[in-house]
PDB file of C-alpha atoms and ligand atoms in Angstrom:
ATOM      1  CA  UNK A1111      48.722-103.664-123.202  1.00 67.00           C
ATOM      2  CA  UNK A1112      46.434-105.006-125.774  1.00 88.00           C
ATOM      3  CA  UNK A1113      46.101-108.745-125.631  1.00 92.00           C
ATOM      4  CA  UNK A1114      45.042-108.991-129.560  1.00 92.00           C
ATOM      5  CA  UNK A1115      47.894-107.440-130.932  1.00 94.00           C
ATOM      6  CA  UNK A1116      50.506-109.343-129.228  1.00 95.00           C
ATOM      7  CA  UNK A1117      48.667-112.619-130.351  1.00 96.00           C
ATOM      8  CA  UNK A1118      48.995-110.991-133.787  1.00 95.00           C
ATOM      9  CA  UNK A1119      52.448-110.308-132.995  1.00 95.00           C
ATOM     10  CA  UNK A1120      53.367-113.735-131.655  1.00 96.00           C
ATOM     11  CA  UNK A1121      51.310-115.967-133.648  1.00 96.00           C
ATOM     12  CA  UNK A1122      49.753-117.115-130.349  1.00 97.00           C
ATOM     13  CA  UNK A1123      45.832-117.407-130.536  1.00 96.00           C
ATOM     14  CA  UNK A1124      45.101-117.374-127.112  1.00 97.00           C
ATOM     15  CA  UNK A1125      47.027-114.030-124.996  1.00 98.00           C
ATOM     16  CA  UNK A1126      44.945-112.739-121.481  1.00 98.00           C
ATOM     17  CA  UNK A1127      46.078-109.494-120.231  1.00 97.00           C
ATOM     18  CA  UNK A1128      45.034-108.898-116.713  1.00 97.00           C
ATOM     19  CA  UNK A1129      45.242-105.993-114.758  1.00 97.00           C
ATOM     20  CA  UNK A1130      45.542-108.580-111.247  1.00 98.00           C
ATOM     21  CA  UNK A1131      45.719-111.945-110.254  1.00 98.00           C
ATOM     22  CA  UNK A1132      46.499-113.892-107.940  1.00 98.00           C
ATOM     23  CA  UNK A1133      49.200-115.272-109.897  1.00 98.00           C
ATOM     24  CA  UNK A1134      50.045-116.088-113.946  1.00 98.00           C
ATOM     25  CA  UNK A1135      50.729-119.350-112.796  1.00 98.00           C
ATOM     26  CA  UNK A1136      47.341-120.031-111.495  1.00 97.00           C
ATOM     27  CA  UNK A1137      45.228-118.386-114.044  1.00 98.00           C
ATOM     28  CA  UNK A1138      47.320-119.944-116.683  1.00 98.00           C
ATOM     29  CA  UNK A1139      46.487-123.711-114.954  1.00 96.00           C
ATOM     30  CA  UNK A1140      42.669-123.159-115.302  1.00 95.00           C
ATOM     31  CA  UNK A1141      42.811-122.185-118.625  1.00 94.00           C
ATOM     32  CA  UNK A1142      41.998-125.067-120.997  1.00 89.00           C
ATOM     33  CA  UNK A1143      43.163-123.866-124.396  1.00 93.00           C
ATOM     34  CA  UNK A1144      45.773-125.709-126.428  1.00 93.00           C
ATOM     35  CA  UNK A1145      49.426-124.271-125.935  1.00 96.00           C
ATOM     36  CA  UNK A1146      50.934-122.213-126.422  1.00 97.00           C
ATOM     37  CA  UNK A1147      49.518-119.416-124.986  1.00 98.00           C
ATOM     38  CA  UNK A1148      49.810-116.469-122.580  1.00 98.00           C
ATOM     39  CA  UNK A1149      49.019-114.853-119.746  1.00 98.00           C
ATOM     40  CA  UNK A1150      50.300-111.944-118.030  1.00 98.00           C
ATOM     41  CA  UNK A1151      49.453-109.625-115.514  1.00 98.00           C
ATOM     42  CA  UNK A1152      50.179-105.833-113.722  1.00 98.00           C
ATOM     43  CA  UNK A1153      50.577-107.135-110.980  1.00 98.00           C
ATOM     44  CA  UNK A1154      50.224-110.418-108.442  1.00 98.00           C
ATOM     45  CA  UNK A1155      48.847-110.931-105.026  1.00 98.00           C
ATOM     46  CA  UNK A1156      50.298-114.302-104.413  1.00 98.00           C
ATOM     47  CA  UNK A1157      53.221-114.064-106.870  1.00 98.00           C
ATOM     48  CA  UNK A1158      55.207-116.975-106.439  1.00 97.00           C
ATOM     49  CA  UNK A1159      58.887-117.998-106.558  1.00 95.00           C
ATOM     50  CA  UNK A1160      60.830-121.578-106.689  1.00 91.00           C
ATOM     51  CA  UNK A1161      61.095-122.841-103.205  1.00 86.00           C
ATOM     52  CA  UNK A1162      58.253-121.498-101.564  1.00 90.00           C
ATOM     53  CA  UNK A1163      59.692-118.262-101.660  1.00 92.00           C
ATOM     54  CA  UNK A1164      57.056-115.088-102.544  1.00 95.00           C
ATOM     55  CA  UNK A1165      57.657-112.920-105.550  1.00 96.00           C
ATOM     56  CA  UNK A1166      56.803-109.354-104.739  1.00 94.00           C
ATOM     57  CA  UNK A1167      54.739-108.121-108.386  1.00 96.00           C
ATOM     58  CA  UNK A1168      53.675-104.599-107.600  1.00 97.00           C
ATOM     59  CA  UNK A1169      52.082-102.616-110.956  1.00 97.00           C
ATOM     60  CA  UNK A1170      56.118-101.878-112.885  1.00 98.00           C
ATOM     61  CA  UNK A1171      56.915-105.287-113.338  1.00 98.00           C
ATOM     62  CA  UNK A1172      56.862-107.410-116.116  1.00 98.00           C
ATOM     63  CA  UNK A1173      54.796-111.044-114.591  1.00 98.00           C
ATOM     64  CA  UNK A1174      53.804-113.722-117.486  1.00 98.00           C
ATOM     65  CA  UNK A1175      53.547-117.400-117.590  1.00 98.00           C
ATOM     66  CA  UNK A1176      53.469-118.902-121.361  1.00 98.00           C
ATOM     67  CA  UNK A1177      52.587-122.507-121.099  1.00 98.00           C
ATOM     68  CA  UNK A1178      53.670-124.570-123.666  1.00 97.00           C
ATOM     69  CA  UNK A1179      53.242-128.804-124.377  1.00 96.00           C
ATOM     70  CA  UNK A1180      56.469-130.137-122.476  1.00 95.00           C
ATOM     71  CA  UNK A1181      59.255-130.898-124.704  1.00 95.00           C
ATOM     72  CA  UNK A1182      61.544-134.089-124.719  1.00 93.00           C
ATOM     73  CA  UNK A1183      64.657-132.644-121.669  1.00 92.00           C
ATOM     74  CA  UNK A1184      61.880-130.519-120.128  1.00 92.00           C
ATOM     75  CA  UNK A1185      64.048-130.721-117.257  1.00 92.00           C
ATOM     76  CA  UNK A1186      66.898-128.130-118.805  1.00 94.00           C
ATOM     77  CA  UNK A1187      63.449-125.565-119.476  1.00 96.00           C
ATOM     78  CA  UNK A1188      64.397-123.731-116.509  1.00 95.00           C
ATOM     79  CA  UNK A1189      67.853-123.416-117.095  1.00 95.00           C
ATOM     80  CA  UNK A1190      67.532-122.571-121.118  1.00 97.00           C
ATOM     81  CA  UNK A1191      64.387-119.893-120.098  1.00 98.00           C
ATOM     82  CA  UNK A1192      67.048-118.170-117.562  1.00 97.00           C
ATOM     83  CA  UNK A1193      69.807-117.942-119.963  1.00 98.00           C
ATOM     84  CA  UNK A1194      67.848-116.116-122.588  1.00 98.00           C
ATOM     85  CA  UNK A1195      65.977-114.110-120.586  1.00 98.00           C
ATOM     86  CA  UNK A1196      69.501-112.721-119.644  1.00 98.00           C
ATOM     87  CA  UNK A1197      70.609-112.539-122.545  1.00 97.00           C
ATOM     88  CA  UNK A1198      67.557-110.433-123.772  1.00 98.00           C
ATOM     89  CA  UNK A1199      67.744-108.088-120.961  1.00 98.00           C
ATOM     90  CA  UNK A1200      71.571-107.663-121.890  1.00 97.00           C
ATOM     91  CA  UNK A1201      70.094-105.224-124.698  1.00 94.00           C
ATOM     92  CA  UNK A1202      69.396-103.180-122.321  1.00 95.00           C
ATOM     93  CA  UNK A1203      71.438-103.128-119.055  1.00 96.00           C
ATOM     94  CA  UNK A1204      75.050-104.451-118.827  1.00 94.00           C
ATOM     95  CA  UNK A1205      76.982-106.717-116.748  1.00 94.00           C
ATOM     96  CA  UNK A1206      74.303-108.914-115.870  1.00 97.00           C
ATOM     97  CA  UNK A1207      75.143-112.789-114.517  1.00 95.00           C
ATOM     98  CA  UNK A1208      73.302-115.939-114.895  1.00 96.00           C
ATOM     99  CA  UNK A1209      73.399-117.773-111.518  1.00 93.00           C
ATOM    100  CA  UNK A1210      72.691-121.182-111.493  1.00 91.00           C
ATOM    101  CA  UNK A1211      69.958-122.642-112.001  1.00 88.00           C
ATOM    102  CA  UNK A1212      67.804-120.354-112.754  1.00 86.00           C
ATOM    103  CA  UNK A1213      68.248-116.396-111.531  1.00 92.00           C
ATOM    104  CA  UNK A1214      69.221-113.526-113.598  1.00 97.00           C
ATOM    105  CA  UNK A1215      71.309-111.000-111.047  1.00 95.00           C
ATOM    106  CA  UNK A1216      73.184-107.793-111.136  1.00 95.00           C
ATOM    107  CA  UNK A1217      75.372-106.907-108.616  1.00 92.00           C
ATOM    108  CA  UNK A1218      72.966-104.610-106.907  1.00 92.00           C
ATOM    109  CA  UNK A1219      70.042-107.401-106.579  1.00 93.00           C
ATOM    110  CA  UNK A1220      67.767-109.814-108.146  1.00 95.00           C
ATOM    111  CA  UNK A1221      66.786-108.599-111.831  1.00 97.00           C
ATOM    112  CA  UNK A1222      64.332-111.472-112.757  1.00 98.00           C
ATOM    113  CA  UNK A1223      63.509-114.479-112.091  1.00 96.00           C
ATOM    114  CA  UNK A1224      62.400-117.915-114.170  1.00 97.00           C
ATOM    115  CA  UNK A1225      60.184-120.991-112.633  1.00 96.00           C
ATOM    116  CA  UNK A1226      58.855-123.507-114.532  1.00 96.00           C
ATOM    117  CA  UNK A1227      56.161-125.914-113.228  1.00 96.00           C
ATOM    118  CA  UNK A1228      54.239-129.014-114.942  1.00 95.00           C
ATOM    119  CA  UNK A1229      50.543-130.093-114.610  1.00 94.00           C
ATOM    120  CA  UNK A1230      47.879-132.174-116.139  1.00 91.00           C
ATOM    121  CA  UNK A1231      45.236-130.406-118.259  1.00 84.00           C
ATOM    122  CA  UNK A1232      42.293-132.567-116.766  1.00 75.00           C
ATOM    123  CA  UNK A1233      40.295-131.960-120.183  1.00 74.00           C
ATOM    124  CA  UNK A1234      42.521-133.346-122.232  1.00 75.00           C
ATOM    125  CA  UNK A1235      44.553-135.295-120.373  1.00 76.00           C
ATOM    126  CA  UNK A1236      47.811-133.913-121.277  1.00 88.00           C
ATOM    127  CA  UNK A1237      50.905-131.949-119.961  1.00 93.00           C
ATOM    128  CA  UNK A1238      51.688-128.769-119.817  1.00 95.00           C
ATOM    129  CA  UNK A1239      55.043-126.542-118.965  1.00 96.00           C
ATOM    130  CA  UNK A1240      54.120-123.180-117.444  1.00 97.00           C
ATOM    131  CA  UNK A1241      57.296-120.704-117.602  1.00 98.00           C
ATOM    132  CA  UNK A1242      56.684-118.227-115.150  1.00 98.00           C
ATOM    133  CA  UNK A1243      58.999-114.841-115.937  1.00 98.00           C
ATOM    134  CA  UNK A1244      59.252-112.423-113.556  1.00 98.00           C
ATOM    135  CA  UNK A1245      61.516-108.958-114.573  1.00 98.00           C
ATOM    136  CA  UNK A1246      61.889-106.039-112.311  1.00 98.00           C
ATOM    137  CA  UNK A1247      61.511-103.282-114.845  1.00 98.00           C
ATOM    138  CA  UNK A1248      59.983 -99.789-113.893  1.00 98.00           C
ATOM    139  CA  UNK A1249      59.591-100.195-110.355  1.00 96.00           C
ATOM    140  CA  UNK A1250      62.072 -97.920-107.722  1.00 94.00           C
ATOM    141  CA  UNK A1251      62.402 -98.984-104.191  1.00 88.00           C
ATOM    142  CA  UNK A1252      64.665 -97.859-101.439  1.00 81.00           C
ATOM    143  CA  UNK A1253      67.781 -99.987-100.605  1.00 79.00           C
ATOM    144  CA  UNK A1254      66.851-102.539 -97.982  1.00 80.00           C
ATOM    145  CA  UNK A1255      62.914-102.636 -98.523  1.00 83.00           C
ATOM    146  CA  UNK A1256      63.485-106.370 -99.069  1.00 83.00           C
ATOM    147  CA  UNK A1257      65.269-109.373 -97.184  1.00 79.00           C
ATOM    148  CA  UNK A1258      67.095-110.492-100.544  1.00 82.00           C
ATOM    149  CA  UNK A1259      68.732-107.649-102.400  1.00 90.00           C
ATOM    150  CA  UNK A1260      66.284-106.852-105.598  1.00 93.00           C
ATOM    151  CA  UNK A1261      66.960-103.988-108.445  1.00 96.00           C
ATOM    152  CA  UNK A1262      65.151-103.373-111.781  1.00 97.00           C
ATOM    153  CA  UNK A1263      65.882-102.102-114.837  1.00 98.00           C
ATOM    154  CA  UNK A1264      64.894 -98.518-114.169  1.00 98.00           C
ATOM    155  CA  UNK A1265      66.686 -98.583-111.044  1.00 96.00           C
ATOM    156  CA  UNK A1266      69.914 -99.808-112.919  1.00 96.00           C
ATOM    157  CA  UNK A1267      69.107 -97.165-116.406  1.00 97.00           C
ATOM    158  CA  UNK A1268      66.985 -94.330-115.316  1.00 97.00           C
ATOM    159  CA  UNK A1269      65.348 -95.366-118.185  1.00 98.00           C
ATOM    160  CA  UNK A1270      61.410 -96.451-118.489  1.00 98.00           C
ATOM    161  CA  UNK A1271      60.532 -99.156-119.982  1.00 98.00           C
ATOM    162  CA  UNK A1272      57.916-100.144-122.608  1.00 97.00           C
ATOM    163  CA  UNK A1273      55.853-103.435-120.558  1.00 97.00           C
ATOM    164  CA  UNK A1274      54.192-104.064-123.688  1.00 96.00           C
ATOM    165  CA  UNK A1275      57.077-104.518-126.244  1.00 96.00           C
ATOM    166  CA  UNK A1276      59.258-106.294-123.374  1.00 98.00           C
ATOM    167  CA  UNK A1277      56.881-108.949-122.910  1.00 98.00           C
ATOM    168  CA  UNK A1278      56.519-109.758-126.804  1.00 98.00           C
ATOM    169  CA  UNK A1279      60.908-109.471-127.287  1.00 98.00           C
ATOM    170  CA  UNK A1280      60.825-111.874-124.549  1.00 98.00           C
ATOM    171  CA  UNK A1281      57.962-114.383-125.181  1.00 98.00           C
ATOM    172  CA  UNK A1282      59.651-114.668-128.751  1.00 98.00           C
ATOM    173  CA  UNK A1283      62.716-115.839-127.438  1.00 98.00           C
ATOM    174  CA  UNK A1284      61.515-118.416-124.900  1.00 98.00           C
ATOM    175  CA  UNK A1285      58.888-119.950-127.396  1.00 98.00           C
ATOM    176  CA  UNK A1286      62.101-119.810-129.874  1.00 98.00           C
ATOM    177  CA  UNK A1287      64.053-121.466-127.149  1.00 98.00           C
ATOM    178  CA  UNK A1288      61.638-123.997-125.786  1.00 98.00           C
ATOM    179  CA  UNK A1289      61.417-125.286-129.708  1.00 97.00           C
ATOM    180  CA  UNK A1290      64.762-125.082-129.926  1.00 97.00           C
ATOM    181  CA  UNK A1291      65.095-126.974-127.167  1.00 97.00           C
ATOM    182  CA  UNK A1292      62.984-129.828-128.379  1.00 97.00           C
ATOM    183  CA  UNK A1293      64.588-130.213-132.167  1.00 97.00           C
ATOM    184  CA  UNK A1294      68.301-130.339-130.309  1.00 96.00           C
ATOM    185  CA  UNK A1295      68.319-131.153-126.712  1.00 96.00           C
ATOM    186  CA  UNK A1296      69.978-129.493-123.784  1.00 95.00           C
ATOM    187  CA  UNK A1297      73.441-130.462-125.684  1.00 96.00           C
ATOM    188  CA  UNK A1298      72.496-127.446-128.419  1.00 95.00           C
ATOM    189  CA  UNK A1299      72.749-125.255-125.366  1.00 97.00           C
ATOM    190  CA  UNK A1300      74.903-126.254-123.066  1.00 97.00           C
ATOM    191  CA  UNK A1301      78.127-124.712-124.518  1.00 97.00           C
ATOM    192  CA  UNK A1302      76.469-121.113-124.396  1.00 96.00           C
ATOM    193  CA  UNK A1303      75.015-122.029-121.065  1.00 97.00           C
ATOM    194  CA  UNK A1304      78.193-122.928-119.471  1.00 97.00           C
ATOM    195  CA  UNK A1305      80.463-120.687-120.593  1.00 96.00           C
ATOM    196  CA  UNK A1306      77.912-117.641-119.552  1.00 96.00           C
ATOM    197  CA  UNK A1307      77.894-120.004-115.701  1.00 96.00           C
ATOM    198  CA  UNK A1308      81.302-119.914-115.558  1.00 95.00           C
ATOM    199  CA  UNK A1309      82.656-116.453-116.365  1.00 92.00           C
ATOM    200  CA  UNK A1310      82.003-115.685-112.917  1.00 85.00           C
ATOM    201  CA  UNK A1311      82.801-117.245-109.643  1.00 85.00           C
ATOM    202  CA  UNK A1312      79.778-118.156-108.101  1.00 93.00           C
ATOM    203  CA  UNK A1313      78.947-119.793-104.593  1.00 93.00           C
ATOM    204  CA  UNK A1314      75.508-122.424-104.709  1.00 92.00           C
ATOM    205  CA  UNK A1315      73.993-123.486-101.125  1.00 89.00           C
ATOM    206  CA  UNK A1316      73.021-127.003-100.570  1.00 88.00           C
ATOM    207  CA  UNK A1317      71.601-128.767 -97.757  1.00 87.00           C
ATOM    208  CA  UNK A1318      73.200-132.025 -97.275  1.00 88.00           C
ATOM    209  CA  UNK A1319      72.734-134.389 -94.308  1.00 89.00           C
ATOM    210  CA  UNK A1320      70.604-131.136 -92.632  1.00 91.00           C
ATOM    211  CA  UNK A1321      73.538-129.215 -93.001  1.00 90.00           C
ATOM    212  CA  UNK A1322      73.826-126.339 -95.048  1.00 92.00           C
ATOM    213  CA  UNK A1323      77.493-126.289 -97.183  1.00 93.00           C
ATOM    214  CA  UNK A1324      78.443-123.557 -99.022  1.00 93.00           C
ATOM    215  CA  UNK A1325      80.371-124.431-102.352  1.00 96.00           C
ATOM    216  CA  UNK A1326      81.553-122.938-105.591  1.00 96.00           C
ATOM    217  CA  UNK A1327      80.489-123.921-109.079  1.00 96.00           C
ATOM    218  CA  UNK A1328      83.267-125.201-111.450  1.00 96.00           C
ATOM    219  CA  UNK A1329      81.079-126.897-114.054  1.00 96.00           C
ATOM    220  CA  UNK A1330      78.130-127.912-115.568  1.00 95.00           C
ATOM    221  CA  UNK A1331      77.319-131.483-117.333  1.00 94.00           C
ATOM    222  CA  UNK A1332      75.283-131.970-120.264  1.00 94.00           C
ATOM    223  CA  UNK A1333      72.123-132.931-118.101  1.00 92.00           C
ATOM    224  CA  UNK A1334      72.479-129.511-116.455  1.00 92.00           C
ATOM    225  CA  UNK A1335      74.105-130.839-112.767  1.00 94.00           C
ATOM    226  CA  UNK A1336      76.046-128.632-110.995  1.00 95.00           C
ATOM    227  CA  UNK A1337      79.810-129.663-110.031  1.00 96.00           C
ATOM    228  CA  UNK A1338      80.674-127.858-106.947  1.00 96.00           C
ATOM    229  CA  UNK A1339      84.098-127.931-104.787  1.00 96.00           C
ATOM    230  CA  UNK A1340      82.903-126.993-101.165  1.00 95.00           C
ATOM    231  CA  UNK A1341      85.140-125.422 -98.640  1.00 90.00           C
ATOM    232  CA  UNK A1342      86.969-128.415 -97.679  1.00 90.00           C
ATOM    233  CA  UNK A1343      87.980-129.259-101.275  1.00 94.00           C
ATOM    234  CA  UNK A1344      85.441-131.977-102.000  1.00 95.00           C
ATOM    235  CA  UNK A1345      83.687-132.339-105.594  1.00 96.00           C
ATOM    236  CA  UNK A1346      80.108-132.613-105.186  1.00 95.00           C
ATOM    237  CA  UNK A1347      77.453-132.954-108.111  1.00 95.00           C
ATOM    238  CA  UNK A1348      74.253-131.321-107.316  1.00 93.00           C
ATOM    239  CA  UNK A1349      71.155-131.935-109.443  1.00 88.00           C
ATOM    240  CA  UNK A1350      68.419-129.358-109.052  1.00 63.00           C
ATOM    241  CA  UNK A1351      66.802-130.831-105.720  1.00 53.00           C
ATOM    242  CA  UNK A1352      69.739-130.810-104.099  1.00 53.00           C
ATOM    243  CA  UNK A1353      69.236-126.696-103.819  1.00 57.00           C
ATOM    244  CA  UNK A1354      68.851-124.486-100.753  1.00 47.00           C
ATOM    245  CA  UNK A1355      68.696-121.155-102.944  1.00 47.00           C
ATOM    246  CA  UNK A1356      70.925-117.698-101.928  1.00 42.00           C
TER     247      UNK A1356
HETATM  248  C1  LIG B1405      62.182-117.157-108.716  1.00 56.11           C
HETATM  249  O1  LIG B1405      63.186-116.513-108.988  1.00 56.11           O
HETATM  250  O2  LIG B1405      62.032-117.696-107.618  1.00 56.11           O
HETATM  251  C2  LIG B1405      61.117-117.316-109.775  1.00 56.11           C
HETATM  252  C3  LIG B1405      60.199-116.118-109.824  1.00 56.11           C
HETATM  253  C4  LIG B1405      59.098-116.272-110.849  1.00 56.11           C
HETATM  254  C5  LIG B1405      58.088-115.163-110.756  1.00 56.11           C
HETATM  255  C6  LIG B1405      57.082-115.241-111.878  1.00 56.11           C
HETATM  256  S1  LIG B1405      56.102-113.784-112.016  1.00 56.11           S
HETATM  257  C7  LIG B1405      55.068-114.581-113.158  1.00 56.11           C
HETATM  258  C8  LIG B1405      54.855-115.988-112.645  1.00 56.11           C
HETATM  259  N1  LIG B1405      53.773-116.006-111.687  1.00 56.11           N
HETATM  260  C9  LIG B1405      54.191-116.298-110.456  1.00 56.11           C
HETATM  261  O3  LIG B1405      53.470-116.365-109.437  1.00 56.11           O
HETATM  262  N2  LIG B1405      55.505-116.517-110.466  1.00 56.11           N
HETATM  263  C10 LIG B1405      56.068-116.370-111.789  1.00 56.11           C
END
């Protein structure tokens, strides 16, 4: 990958390519140039996910962070990120589902995965979003080599995949988005975002009173909450914290 011609490509003046890191997220944190910018990796030795949770980021996967100056409802970033990374991967495998908040699944596994964290530049003194992307493309593993079900693209097409081009089609979008995002508000979205939530069933874990409760998700509000009916037939609205992931 060539860090100079994606700038190009982008418009971004700052890209690093690395061959490893620890993780995008990091790197991207100590680097004190002005968003938006870049970076993006081969592979990760401490790739993270939301909740704790590890991101495995052997050499075949796509791993970038693009950091950006926080926008007014930074809070939907995560959400909006997800949905168009789906919908970009859409071009090239089918029947993929957008699971709120913030995972991009197939029915065989995990496919990708958005997180979005905030910091202070301490040189300047102001915010910054990093959106950490995470896409299973040209790695193969066998079924069961991980706790939580996990495919890629490869796995799903046969197909290899150009890193390269992938990570410029989908930094385009997101920075696209993110503006996007900023001019209109999470109401410009939500629509889209909803009715791509809903067209499937799907069951969200919370923890509530140190219990775990299994529920479905029947909506979405224009500040991104979840409304969930549990088992026992009570509505519940769930805003982002409220999440125990699965
Ligand atoms: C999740 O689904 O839990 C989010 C996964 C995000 C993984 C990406 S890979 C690039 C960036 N660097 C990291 O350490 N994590 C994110």
């Amino acid at each position: 990958m060539e860090p100079v011609r994606i700038g190009e490509e982008l418009g971004l003046y700052h890209v690093e390519l690395h061959e490893e890191v620890s993780s995008t997220q990091d790197v991207a944190r100590n680097c004190s140039m002005p968003p938006p910018y870049l970076v993006a990796a081969r592979s990760q030795t401490k790739g993270r996910g939301r909740m704790g949770r590890t991101w495995v980021s052997e050499p075949g996967g796509l791993y970038f962070t693009l950091v950006t100056e926080p926008v007014p409802e930074s809070w939907a970033v995560p959400l909006v990120c997800a949905h168009l990374v789906r919908e970009e991967l859409l071009g090239q495998v089918d029947c993929l589902t957008l699971k709120w908040p913030n995972d991009i699944l197939h029915r065989e596994g995990k496919l990708a995965g958005v997180m979005v964290e905030c910091w202070d530049d301490g040189a300047c003194g102001q915010s910054r979003l990093g959106i950490g992307i995470g896409v299973n493309v040209n790695q193969e593993w066998a079924r069961g080599t991980y706790d939580v079900a996990a495919t890629s693209l490869f796995m799903l097409s046969g197909r290899i995949f150009d890193l390269e081009r992938m990570l410029c089609s989908l930094t385009r979008v997101l920075m696209r988005g993110v503006d996007e995002l900023g001019e209109k508000g999470f109401v410009g979205f939500h629509p889209r975002v909803r009715e791509v939530l809903l067209a499937s069933r799907q069951p969200v874990k919370f923890i509530r009173g140190g219990q775990l409760v299994t529920a479905e998700l029947y909506d979405i509000d224009t500040r991104g909450n979840g409304l969930v009916l549990t088992s026992d037939g009570e509505r519940v609205e769930l805003s982002l914290a409220h999440l125990a992931g699965g």
